[in-house]
Amino acid sequence: MNEFEVKGRKVLHEMKPYSPGKPIWEVQQELGIEKVVKLASNENPFGASPKAVEAIAAFLPEIHRYPDAGAKLLNQVIAERLDLQPEQLIVTNGGDELITLVSETFLEAGDEIVVPSPTFSEYEFGATLMGAKTVSVPLNEDFSYNVDALLAEVTGQTKIVYLCSPNNPTGTYIGRDELQRVLDALPKRVLVLFDAAYKHYASAEDYSDGLEFVRAGYPIIVLQTFSKIYGLAGIRVGFGAASVELTNSIYKVKEPFNVNALAQTAAAAAVNDDEHVCKSQQLNAEGREQLYKGFKELGLSYTESMTNFILVELGPDAKSIYDRLMAEGIIVRYGGGWGLPGHVRVTVGTDEENELFLTKLKGIMAEG
Ligand SMILES: *Cc1c(COP(=O)(O)O)cnc(C)c1O
């Protein structure tokens, strides 16, 4: 007996698989080489917050206990840091889980979400899962936000408008005034999910991480993650900040023990590890300049970035250059999946990693 008629939901046919950056060990195994550099997933190349690592080690003897279902201690630490009430926070198994939870909480089949394009793929994933439709609004040619075009796509069906700022994969952001304009123009029944995963890297004067609008009572949820600057991608923790009314709704669909105890402990220590954050910000800013300079020398155009990655245009040979970089042990992200077949996205690495990447890139381009 191996015939059965169990069918998955119809939406499964429409789910597009996420394409993660290849793990280092896999490339090592495939190529049989030791030296592999991963610049594909926007991780912190300088490692995790040392305070978080210490906290995890100290907590290990307690892991036979269930985690705190409400992540209360972590909520308190974050709330204090961000000048919010703990009830305005919801901690999740990575920022990705927040996107799924928000989709499950607010989207009915037939609803629409409005997203910039290109952007992070998880917004569409959550919508498709719920049978909702994703309406993509192209960014301007220089990848800046086109607020008028975005607002023009808002219809009676629109439930959520996603703003990723700084935006993955472009590194561009929406200025405070423009954000205010979007929020004031939207009907009050439309929720804004403001994804601030890269907020610590955004140094522009007019950047807003969205929290001021949470405090002011707008229908906005701000997403943050511990996977990027805090260096905790492997342990999966992020959070949302919003009005108590919104978080209460999301809590209804959350599984009780969604965030493991080590992740809660690590995140609580990382939040106040200013030394690690400042060092990472500074080294990242230097690494960005290093890569800009290298790209200029190679005659490549790139998008100025407010993040820890850079979108660079390699032209018609981009896919083949990407493949050849991979063959030499340098993992970057190919732009094809974002409709950018001539681009790759490169995470800013350590000084040594950036140099190695530029050297290999130069060699490959010289071969033609
Ligand atoms: C990395 C990232 C997230 C969250 O990632 P998690 O590892 O799930 O916390 C959310 N949004 C964007 C745009 C990201 O790049």
mmCIF file of C-alpha atoms and ligand atoms in Angstrom:
data_model
loop_
_atom_site.group_PDB
_atom_site.id
_atom_site.type_symbol
_atom_site.label_atom_id
_atom_site.label_comp_id
_atom_site.label_asym_id
_atom_site.label_seq_id
_atom_site.Cartn_x
_atom_site.Cartn_y
_atom_site.Cartn_z
ATOM 1 C CA MET A 1 0.000 0.000 0.000
ATOM 2 C CA ASN A 2 1.702 3.160 -1.091
ATOM 3 C CA GLU A 3 -1.119 4.928 -2.824
ATOM 4 C CA PHE A 4 -3.083 7.547 -0.970
ATOM 5 C CA GLU A 5 -5.093 10.621 -1.711
ATOM 6 C CA VAL A 6 -4.019 13.021 0.976
ATOM 7 C CA LYS A 7 -3.884 16.436 -0.607
ATOM 8 C CA GLY A 8 -2.162 19.556 0.624
ATOM 9 C CA ARG A 9 -3.949 22.908 0.529
ATOM 10 C CA LYS A 10 -4.315 24.460 -2.913
ATOM 11 C CA VAL A 11 -2.002 27.314 -1.989
ATOM 12 C CA LEU A 12 0.933 24.882 -1.833
ATOM 13 C CA HIS A 13 1.095 25.031 -5.637
ATOM 14 C CA GLU A 14 1.805 28.738 -5.384
ATOM 15 C CA MET A 15 4.397 28.695 -2.600
ATOM 16 C CA LYS A 16 7.789 29.699 -3.942
ATOM 17 C CA PRO A 17 10.701 28.051 -2.150
ATOM 18 C CA TYR A 18 12.999 30.383 -0.234
ATOM 19 C CA SER A 19 16.561 30.216 -1.528
ATOM 20 C CA PRO A 20 18.907 30.629 1.417
ATOM 21 C CA GLY A 21 22.617 31.317 1.083
ATOM 22 C CA LYS A 22 24.463 28.002 0.916
ATOM 23 C CA PRO A 23 26.036 27.007 4.229
ATOM 24 C CA ILE A 24 29.837 27.077 4.373
ATOM 25 C CA TRP A 25 30.208 23.333 5.116
ATOM 26 C CA GLU A 26 28.222 22.398 2.012
ATOM 27 C CA VAL A 27 30.441 24.426 -0.297
ATOM 28 C CA GLN A 28 33.529 23.051 1.454
ATOM 29 C CA GLN A 29 32.263 19.530 0.844
ATOM 30 C CA GLU A 30 31.248 20.145 -2.789
ATOM 31 C CA LEU A 31 34.487 21.842 -3.765
ATOM 32 C CA GLY A 32 36.814 19.960 -1.459
ATOM 33 C CA ILE A 33 38.362 23.237 -0.315
ATOM 34 C CA GLU A 34 38.906 24.537 3.190
ATOM 35 C CA LYS A 35 38.776 28.289 2.568
ATOM 36 C CA VAL A 36 35.183 29.319 1.974
ATOM 37 C CA VAL A 37 33.890 32.840 2.551
ATOM 38 C CA LYS A 38 30.175 33.408 2.970
ATOM 39 C CA LEU A 39 28.947 36.859 2.021
ATOM 40 C CA ALA A 40 25.408 35.777 1.211
ATOM 41 C CA SER A 41 23.134 36.093 4.244
ATOM 42 C CA ASN A 42 23.956 39.438 5.868
ATOM 43 C CA GLU A 43 25.223 37.830 9.046
ATOM 44 C CA ASN A 44 27.575 39.760 11.317
ATOM 45 C CA PRO A 45 31.079 38.689 10.172
ATOM 46 C CA PHE A 46 32.534 39.733 13.528
ATOM 47 C CA GLY A 47 30.485 37.144 15.369
ATOM 48 C CA ALA A 48 27.837 37.193 18.065
ATOM 49 C CA SER A 49 27.596 39.628 20.938
ATOM 50 C CA PRO A 50 30.089 38.212 23.482
ATOM 51 C CA LYS A 51 27.613 39.052 26.255
ATOM 52 C CA ALA A 52 25.014 36.876 24.524
ATOM 53 C CA VAL A 53 27.447 33.973 24.202
ATOM 54 C CA GLU A 54 28.280 34.239 27.901
ATOM 55 C CA ALA A 55 24.606 34.330 28.814
ATOM 56 C CA ILE A 56 23.923 31.183 26.779
ATOM 57 C CA ALA A 57 26.772 29.308 28.457
ATOM 58 C CA ALA A 58 25.549 30.324 31.908
ATOM 59 C CA PHE A 59 22.009 29.200 31.073
ATOM 60 C CA LEU A 60 22.845 25.719 29.755
ATOM 61 C CA PRO A 61 22.173 23.886 33.067
ATOM 62 C CA GLU A 62 18.548 25.141 32.908
ATOM 63 C CA ILE A 63 17.549 23.828 29.493
ATOM 64 C CA HIS A 64 15.458 20.962 30.842
ATOM 65 C CA ARG A 65 12.819 23.608 31.690
ATOM 66 C CA TYR A 66 10.359 25.031 29.185
ATOM 67 C CA PRO A 67 11.085 28.597 28.142
ATOM 68 C CA ASP A 68 8.960 31.501 29.378
ATOM 69 C CA ALA A 69 5.989 31.426 27.001
ATOM 70 C CA GLY A 70 5.589 35.188 27.192
ATOM 71 C CA ALA A 71 9.326 36.019 27.075
ATOM 72 C CA LYS A 72 8.614 38.471 29.883
ATOM 73 C CA LEU A 73 12.163 39.211 30.952
ATOM 74 C CA LEU A 74 13.241 39.838 27.388
ATOM 75 C CA ASN A 75 10.187 42.011 26.752
ATOM 76 C CA GLN A 76 11.113 44.120 29.771
ATOM 77 C CA VAL A 77 14.687 44.607 28.637
ATOM 78 C CA ILE A 78 13.625 45.574 25.105
ATOM 79 C CA ALA A 79 10.809 47.811 26.359
ATOM 80 C CA GLU A 80 13.176 49.739 28.579
ATOM 81 C CA ARG A 81 15.678 50.105 25.804
ATOM 82 C CA LEU A 82 13.118 51.330 23.262
ATOM 83 C CA ASP A 83 10.918 53.356 25.590
ATOM 84 C CA LEU A 84 7.838 51.205 25.014
ATOM 85 C CA GLN A 85 5.529 49.193 27.265
ATOM 86 C CA PRO A 86 6.425 45.457 27.519
ATOM 87 C CA GLU A 87 2.885 44.668 26.305
ATOM 88 C CA GLN A 88 3.687 46.430 23.046
ATOM 89 C CA LEU A 89 6.222 43.729 22.194
ATOM 90 C CA ILE A 90 5.980 40.226 20.811
ATOM 91 C CA VAL A 91 9.129 38.107 20.640
ATOM 92 C CA THR A 92 9.302 35.592 17.806
ATOM 93 C CA ASN A 93 11.399 32.753 16.430
ATOM 94 C CA GLY A 94 13.326 35.126 14.190
ATOM 95 C CA GLY A 95 11.766 38.105 12.434
ATOM 96 C CA ASP A 96 10.536 35.611 9.846
ATOM 97 C CA GLU A 97 8.090 34.122 12.317
ATOM 98 C CA LEU A 98 6.657 37.570 13.020
ATOM 99 C CA ILE A 99 5.859 37.928 9.315
ATOM 100 C CA THR A 100 4.076 34.560 9.296
ATOM 101 C CA LEU A 101 2.195 35.384 12.506
ATOM 102 C CA VAL A 102 1.113 38.779 11.187
ATOM 103 C CA SER A 103 -0.089 37.091 7.986
ATOM 104 C CA GLU A 104 -2.058 34.516 9.991
ATOM 105 C CA THR A 105 -3.520 37.200 12.229
ATOM 106 C CA PHE A 106 -4.656 39.713 9.629
ATOM 107 C CA LEU A 107 -4.975 38.121 6.181
ATOM 108 C CA GLU A 108 -8.073 36.408 4.821
ATOM 109 C CA ALA A 109 -8.137 34.669 1.436
ATOM 110 C CA GLY A 110 -8.614 37.326 -1.234
ATOM 111 C CA ASP A 111 -7.000 40.149 0.765
ATOM 112 C CA GLU A 112 -4.096 42.039 -0.738
ATOM 113 C CA ILE A 113 -0.723 43.107 0.540
ATOM 114 C CA VAL A 114 1.286 45.863 -1.115
ATOM 115 C CA VAL A 115 5.046 45.398 -1.209
ATOM 116 C CA PRO A 116 7.909 47.292 -2.819
ATOM 117 C CA SER A 117 9.839 45.422 -5.495
ATOM 118 C CA PRO A 118 12.429 44.079 -5.190
ATOM 119 C CA THR A 119 12.236 43.298 -1.487
ATOM 120 C CA PHE A 120 12.429 40.533 1.107
ATOM 121 C CA SER A 121 10.542 37.450 -0.119
ATOM 122 C CA GLU A 122 8.949 36.449 3.190
ATOM 123 C CA TYR A 123 6.139 39.030 2.864
ATOM 124 C CA GLU A 124 4.823 37.285 -0.233
ATOM 125 C CA PHE A 125 5.368 33.896 1.417
ATOM 126 C CA GLY A 126 3.065 34.858 4.313
ATOM 127 C CA ALA A 127 0.419 36.249 1.986
ATOM 128 C CA THR A 128 0.445 33.259 -0.354
ATOM 129 C CA LEU A 129 0.181 30.920 2.624
ATOM 130 C CA MET A 130 -3.056 32.642 3.633
ATOM 131 C CA GLY A 131 -4.469 32.758 0.095
ATOM 132 C CA ALA A 132 -3.911 36.515 -0.121
ATOM 133 C CA LYS A 133 -2.542 38.331 -3.151
ATOM 134 C CA THR A 134 0.764 40.195 -3.337
ATOM 135 C CA VAL A 135 0.762 43.469 -5.256
ATOM 136 C CA SER A 136 4.325 44.516 -6.100
ATOM 137 C CA VAL A 137 5.202 48.149 -6.648
ATOM 138 C CA PRO A 138 8.533 48.778 -8.368
ATOM 139 C CA LEU A 139 11.037 51.009 -6.620
ATOM 140 C CA ASN A 140 12.391 53.922 -8.658
ATOM 141 C CA GLU A 141 15.258 53.244 -11.038
ATOM 142 C CA ASP A 142 17.783 54.201 -8.343
ATOM 143 C CA PHE A 143 15.910 51.831 -5.973
ATOM 144 C CA SER A 144 14.512 54.670 -3.851
ATOM 145 C CA TYR A 145 10.928 54.327 -2.652
ATOM 146 C CA ASN A 146 8.170 55.537 -4.951
ATOM 147 C CA VAL A 147 5.555 56.575 -2.401
ATOM 148 C CA ASP A 148 2.984 57.790 -4.915
ATOM 149 C CA ALA A 149 3.145 54.544 -6.872
ATOM 150 C CA LEU A 150 2.828 52.608 -3.614
ATOM 151 C CA LEU A 151 -0.230 54.559 -2.463
ATOM 152 C CA ALA A 152 -1.809 54.224 -5.909
ATOM 153 C CA GLU A 153 -1.927 50.432 -5.455
ATOM 154 C CA VAL A 154 -3.891 50.581 -2.202
ATOM 155 C CA THR A 155 -7.426 49.324 -2.810
ATOM 156 C CA GLY A 156 -10.405 48.228 -0.758
ATOM 157 C CA GLN A 157 -8.778 44.787 -0.558
ATOM 158 C CA THR A 158 -5.459 46.022 0.846
ATOM 159 C CA LYS A 159 -4.814 44.783 4.384
ATOM 160 C CA ILE A 160 -1.076 45.277 4.837
ATOM 161 C CA VAL A 161 1.510 47.592 3.315
ATOM 162 C CA TYR A 162 5.066 46.341 3.789
ATOM 163 C CA LEU A 163 7.930 48.800 4.007
ATOM 164 C CA CYS A 164 11.420 47.383 4.385
ATOM 165 C CA SER A 165 13.800 50.140 5.426
ATOM 166 C CA PRO A 166 16.635 49.896 4.828
ATOM 167 C CA ASN A 167 15.412 47.579 2.099
ATOM 168 C CA ASN A 168 16.764 44.115 1.407
ATOM 169 C CA PRO A 169 18.254 43.602 -1.250
ATOM 170 C CA THR A 170 18.797 47.224 -2.356
ATOM 171 C CA GLY A 171 20.160 48.858 0.825
ATOM 172 C CA THR A 172 18.008 51.952 0.206
ATOM 173 C CA TYR A 173 15.609 53.448 2.762
ATOM 174 C CA ILE A 174 12.476 55.541 3.076
ATOM 175 C CA GLY A 175 13.003 58.949 4.712
ATOM 176 C CA ARG A 176 11.045 60.020 7.795
ATOM 177 C CA ASP A 177 8.887 62.565 5.931
ATOM 178 C CA GLU A 178 7.987 60.062 3.239
ATOM 179 C CA LEU A 179 7.116 57.475 5.876
ATOM 180 C CA GLN A 180 4.901 60.004 7.627
ATOM 181 C CA ARG A 181 3.246 60.766 4.288
ATOM 182 C CA VAL A 182 2.467 57.073 3.712
ATOM 183 C CA LEU A 183 1.060 56.644 7.205
ATOM 184 C CA ASP A 184 -1.133 59.725 6.951
ATOM 185 C CA ALA A 185 -2.401 58.842 3.496
ATOM 186 C CA LEU A 186 -3.403 55.243 4.232
ATOM 187 C CA PRO A 187 -6.941 54.391 5.296
ATOM 188 C CA LYS A 188 -6.998 53.545 9.017
ATOM 189 C CA ARG A 189 -7.918 49.900 8.277
ATOM 190 C CA VAL A 190 -4.568 49.313 6.561
ATOM 191 C CA LEU A 191 -1.725 47.952 8.657
ATOM 192 C CA VAL A 192 1.882 48.911 7.934
ATOM 193 C CA LEU A 193 4.562 46.343 8.634
ATOM 194 C CA PHE A 194 7.791 48.303 8.861
ATOM 195 C CA ASP A 195 10.754 45.934 8.605
ATOM 196 C CA ALA A 196 13.723 47.521 10.376
ATOM 197 C CA ALA A 197 15.972 44.430 10.361
ATOM 198 C CA TYR A 198 18.969 46.574 9.335
ATOM 199 C CA LYS A 199 18.188 49.675 11.385
ATOM 200 C CA HIS A 200 21.501 49.670 13.253
ATOM 201 C CA TYR A 201 23.390 50.138 10.016
ATOM 202 C CA ALA A 202 21.304 53.095 8.812
ATOM 203 C CA SER A 203 23.233 56.268 9.458
ATOM 204 C CA ALA A 204 21.258 58.774 7.339
ATOM 205 C CA GLU A 205 19.999 61.829 9.260
ATOM 206 C CA ASP A 206 16.442 61.401 8.023
ATOM 207 C CA TYR A 207 16.220 57.661 8.698
ATOM 208 C CA SER A 208 13.402 56.571 10.978
ATOM 209 C CA ASP A 209 13.240 53.084 12.492
ATOM 210 C CA GLY A 210 9.465 53.478 12.703
ATOM 211 C CA LEU A 211 9.277 53.313 16.500
ATOM 212 C CA GLU A 212 8.289 56.968 16.847
ATOM 213 C CA PHE A 213 5.146 56.102 14.871
ATOM 214 C CA VAL A 214 4.433 53.125 17.121
ATOM 215 C CA ARG A 215 4.673 55.473 20.119
ATOM 216 C CA ALA A 216 2.422 57.975 18.329
ATOM 217 C CA GLY A 217 -0.282 55.297 17.952
ATOM 218 C CA TYR A 218 -0.283 54.660 14.196
ATOM 219 C CA PRO A 219 -1.400 51.223 12.921
ATOM 220 C CA ILE A 220 2.175 50.113 12.387
ATOM 221 C CA ILE A 221 4.178 47.073 13.463
ATOM 222 C CA VAL A 222 7.950 47.484 13.565
ATOM 223 C CA LEU A 223 9.961 44.308 12.985
ATOM 224 C CA GLN A 224 13.448 43.873 14.401
ATOM 225 C CA THR A 225 15.798 40.909 14.500
ATOM 226 C CA PHE A 226 18.735 39.618 16.508
ATOM 227 C CA SER A 227 20.103 37.869 13.398
ATOM 228 C CA LYS A 228 21.939 40.802 11.894
ATOM 229 C CA ILE A 229 24.005 43.243 13.948
ATOM 230 C CA TYR A 230 23.656 41.254 17.191
ATOM 231 C CA GLY A 231 25.087 38.215 15.414
ATOM 232 C CA LEU A 232 22.524 35.663 16.618
ATOM 233 C CA ALA A 233 21.159 34.342 13.302
ATOM 234 C CA GLY A 234 21.695 30.712 14.300
ATOM 235 C CA ILE A 235 19.601 30.875 17.426
ATOM 236 C CA ARG A 236 16.517 32.487 15.820
ATOM 237 C CA VAL A 237 15.046 35.449 17.645
ATOM 238 C CA GLY A 238 13.347 38.675 16.594
ATOM 239 C CA PHE A 239 10.415 40.781 17.718
ATOM 240 C CA GLY A 240 7.605 43.084 16.738
ATOM 241 C CA ALA A 241 6.694 46.395 18.353
ATOM 242 C CA ALA A 242 3.201 47.835 17.974
ATOM 243 C CA SER A 243 0.171 49.082 19.875
ATOM 244 C CA VAL A 244 -1.119 46.722 22.586
ATOM 245 C CA GLU A 245 -4.253 46.132 20.526
ATOM 246 C CA LEU A 246 -2.207 44.833 17.593
ATOM 247 C CA THR A 247 0.164 42.705 19.665
ATOM 248 C CA ASN A 248 -2.786 41.185 21.565
ATOM 249 C CA SER A 249 -4.249 40.017 18.267
ATOM 250 C CA ILE A 250 -0.950 38.466 17.176
ATOM 251 C CA TYR A 251 -0.527 36.710 20.548
ATOM 252 C CA LYS A 252 -3.707 34.764 19.762
ATOM 253 C CA VAL A 253 -2.037 32.848 16.920
ATOM 254 C CA LYS A 254 1.393 32.475 18.504
ATOM 255 C CA GLU A 255 2.434 29.037 19.743
ATOM 256 C CA PRO A 256 3.228 29.142 23.464
ATOM 257 C CA PHE A 257 6.897 28.185 23.320
ATOM 258 C CA ASN A 258 7.876 29.776 20.015
ATOM 259 C CA VAL A 259 11.178 31.207 21.266
ATOM 260 C CA ASN A 260 13.597 28.847 22.974
ATOM 261 C CA ALA A 261 15.114 29.665 26.338
ATOM 262 C CA LEU A 262 18.679 30.120 25.080
ATOM 263 C CA ALA A 263 17.490 32.558 22.439
ATOM 264 C CA GLN A 264 15.570 34.607 25.032
ATOM 265 C CA THR A 265 18.590 34.725 27.326
ATOM 266 C CA ALA A 266 20.990 35.583 24.531
ATOM 267 C CA ALA A 267 18.790 38.348 23.151
ATOM 268 C CA ALA A 268 18.305 39.952 26.571
ATOM 269 C CA ALA A 269 22.081 40.175 26.949
ATOM 270 C CA ALA A 270 22.646 41.401 23.392
ATOM 271 C CA VAL A 271 20.178 44.289 23.601
ATOM 272 C CA ASN A 272 22.442 46.208 25.938
ATOM 273 C CA ASP A 273 25.774 45.127 24.485
ATOM 274 C CA ASP A 274 26.525 48.597 23.128
ATOM 275 C CA GLU A 275 30.186 47.851 22.703
ATOM 276 C CA HIS A 276 29.504 45.006 20.283
ATOM 277 C CA VAL A 277 26.911 47.015 18.360
ATOM 278 C CA CYS A 278 29.144 50.104 18.034
ATOM 279 C CA LYS A 279 32.141 48.074 16.957
ATOM 280 C CA SER A 280 30.052 46.211 14.376
ATOM 281 C CA GLN A 281 28.602 49.479 13.038
ATOM 282 C CA GLN A 282 32.007 51.018 12.647
ATOM 283 C CA LEU A 283 33.700 48.013 11.048
ATOM 284 C CA ASN A 284 30.734 47.646 8.696
ATOM 285 C CA ALA A 285 30.996 51.292 7.625
ATOM 286 C CA GLU A 286 34.698 50.739 6.876
ATOM 287 C CA GLY A 287 33.947 47.517 5.001
ATOM 288 C CA ARG A 288 31.352 49.277 2.873
ATOM 289 C CA GLU A 289 33.919 51.905 1.860
ATOM 290 C CA GLN A 290 36.430 49.169 1.080
ATOM 291 C CA LEU A 291 33.943 47.453 -1.242
ATOM 292 C CA TYR A 292 32.805 50.740 -2.849
ATOM 293 C CA LYS A 293 36.423 51.531 -3.624
ATOM 294 C CA GLY A 294 37.003 48.070 -5.093
ATOM 295 C CA PHE A 295 33.879 48.319 -7.243
ATOM 296 C CA LYS A 296 34.923 51.744 -8.526
ATOM 297 C CA GLU A 297 38.318 50.383 -9.501
ATOM 298 C CA LEU A 298 36.594 47.614 -11.425
ATOM 299 C CA GLY A 299 34.251 50.112 -13.094
ATOM 300 C CA LEU A 300 31.172 48.532 -11.519
ATOM 301 C CA SER A 301 28.121 50.475 -10.459
ATOM 302 C CA TYR A 302 26.591 49.802 -7.075
ATOM 303 C CA THR A 303 23.823 51.179 -4.892
ATOM 304 C CA GLU A 304 24.898 53.191 -1.842
ATOM 305 C CA SER A 305 23.826 51.118 1.112
ATOM 306 C CA MET A 306 22.443 51.850 4.572
ATOM 307 C CA THR A 307 22.947 48.193 5.485
ATOM 308 C CA ASN A 308 25.622 45.510 5.820
ATOM 309 C CA PHE A 309 25.302 44.424 2.188
ATOM 310 C CA ILE A 310 25.738 46.042 -1.200
ATOM 311 C CA LEU A 311 23.839 45.468 -4.419
ATOM 312 C CA VAL A 312 26.333 45.613 -7.263
ATOM 313 C CA GLU A 313 25.695 45.464 -10.995
ATOM 314 C CA LEU A 314 27.836 42.966 -12.890
ATOM 315 C CA GLY A 315 25.918 43.109 -16.169
ATOM 316 C CA PRO A 316 24.961 40.272 -18.521
ATOM 317 C CA ASP A 317 27.661 37.958 -17.143
ATOM 318 C CA ALA A 318 26.430 38.274 -13.551
ATOM 319 C CA LYS A 319 25.198 34.688 -13.265
ATOM 320 C CA SER A 320 28.397 33.228 -14.655
ATOM 321 C CA ILE A 321 30.521 35.478 -12.414
ATOM 322 C CA TYR A 322 28.392 34.402 -9.444
ATOM 323 C CA ASP A 323 28.958 30.729 -10.367
ATOM 324 C CA ARG A 324 32.691 31.240 -10.773
ATOM 325 C CA LEU A 325 32.941 33.047 -7.448
ATOM 326 C CA MET A 326 31.155 30.098 -5.862
ATOM 327 C CA ALA A 327 33.579 27.680 -7.539
ATOM 328 C CA GLU A 328 36.382 29.620 -5.872
ATOM 329 C CA GLY A 329 34.734 29.431 -2.478
ATOM 330 C CA ILE A 330 33.128 32.887 -2.349
ATOM 331 C CA ILE A 331 29.396 32.692 -1.684
ATOM 332 C CA VAL A 332 27.376 35.785 -2.612
ATOM 333 C CA ARG A 333 23.678 36.085 -3.513
ATOM 334 C CA TYR A 334 22.604 36.130 -7.163
ATOM 335 C CA GLY A 335 19.975 38.750 -8.046
ATOM 336 C CA GLY A 336 17.913 36.609 -10.453
ATOM 337 C CA GLY A 337 15.321 35.753 -7.817
ATOM 338 C CA TRP A 338 14.619 39.458 -7.314
ATOM 339 C CA GLY A 339 14.259 40.110 -11.017
ATOM 340 C CA LEU A 340 17.768 41.576 -11.055
ATOM 341 C CA PRO A 341 19.602 39.133 -13.365
ATOM 342 C CA GLY A 342 22.546 41.526 -13.817
ATOM 343 C CA HIS A 343 23.170 42.039 -10.089
ATOM 344 C CA VAL A 344 24.561 40.246 -7.076
ATOM 345 C CA ARG A 345 24.154 41.166 -3.413
ATOM 346 C CA VAL A 346 27.310 41.005 -1.331
ATOM 347 C CA THR A 347 27.348 41.031 2.448
ATOM 348 C CA VAL A 348 30.030 43.259 3.937
ATOM 349 C CA GLY A 349 32.563 40.888 5.505
ATOM 350 C CA THR A 350 35.715 41.354 7.503
ATOM 351 C CA ASP A 351 38.530 43.347 5.947
ATOM 352 C CA GLU A 352 40.212 40.117 4.873
ATOM 353 C CA GLU A 353 37.020 38.595 3.443
ATOM 354 C CA ASN A 354 36.230 41.741 1.454
ATOM 355 C CA GLU A 355 39.750 41.811 0.056
ATOM 356 C CA LEU A 356 39.622 38.154 -0.961
ATOM 357 C CA PHE A 357 36.241 38.678 -2.633
ATOM 358 C CA LEU A 358 37.514 41.708 -4.576
ATOM 359 C CA THR A 359 40.664 39.896 -5.653
ATOM 360 C CA LYS A 360 38.727 36.881 -6.937
ATOM 361 C CA LEU A 361 36.168 39.134 -8.638
ATOM 362 C CA LYS A 362 38.926 41.056 -10.371
ATOM 363 C CA GLY A 363 40.550 37.818 -11.539
ATOM 364 C CA ILE A 364 37.284 36.452 -12.909
ATOM 365 C CA MET A 365 36.456 39.696 -14.693
ATOM 366 C CA ALA A 366 39.934 39.836 -16.238
ATOM 367 C CA GLU A 367 39.463 36.320 -17.669
ATOM 368 C CA GLY A 368 36.303 37.622 -19.348
HETATM 369 C C1 LIG B 1 17.179 38.980 7.988
HETATM 370 C C2 LIG B 1 15.890 39.667 7.764
HETATM 371 C C3 LIG B 1 14.774 39.503 8.608
HETATM 372 C C4 LIG B 1 14.685 38.625 9.772
HETATM 373 O O1 LIG B 1 15.446 37.501 9.780
HETATM 374 P P1 LIG B 1 15.357 36.459 10.999
HETATM 375 O O2 LIG B 1 16.655 35.766 10.915
HETATM 376 O O3 LIG B 1 14.175 35.601 10.750
HETATM 377 O O4 LIG B 1 15.199 37.254 12.256
HETATM 378 C C5 LIG B 1 13.644 40.230 8.342
HETATM 379 N N1 LIG B 1 13.592 41.077 7.323
HETATM 380 C C6 LIG B 1 14.629 41.272 6.500
HETATM 381 C C7 LIG B 1 14.500 42.242 5.415
HETATM 382 C C8 LIG B 1 15.803 40.552 6.680
HETATM 383 O O5 LIG B 1 16.799 40.736 5.823
#
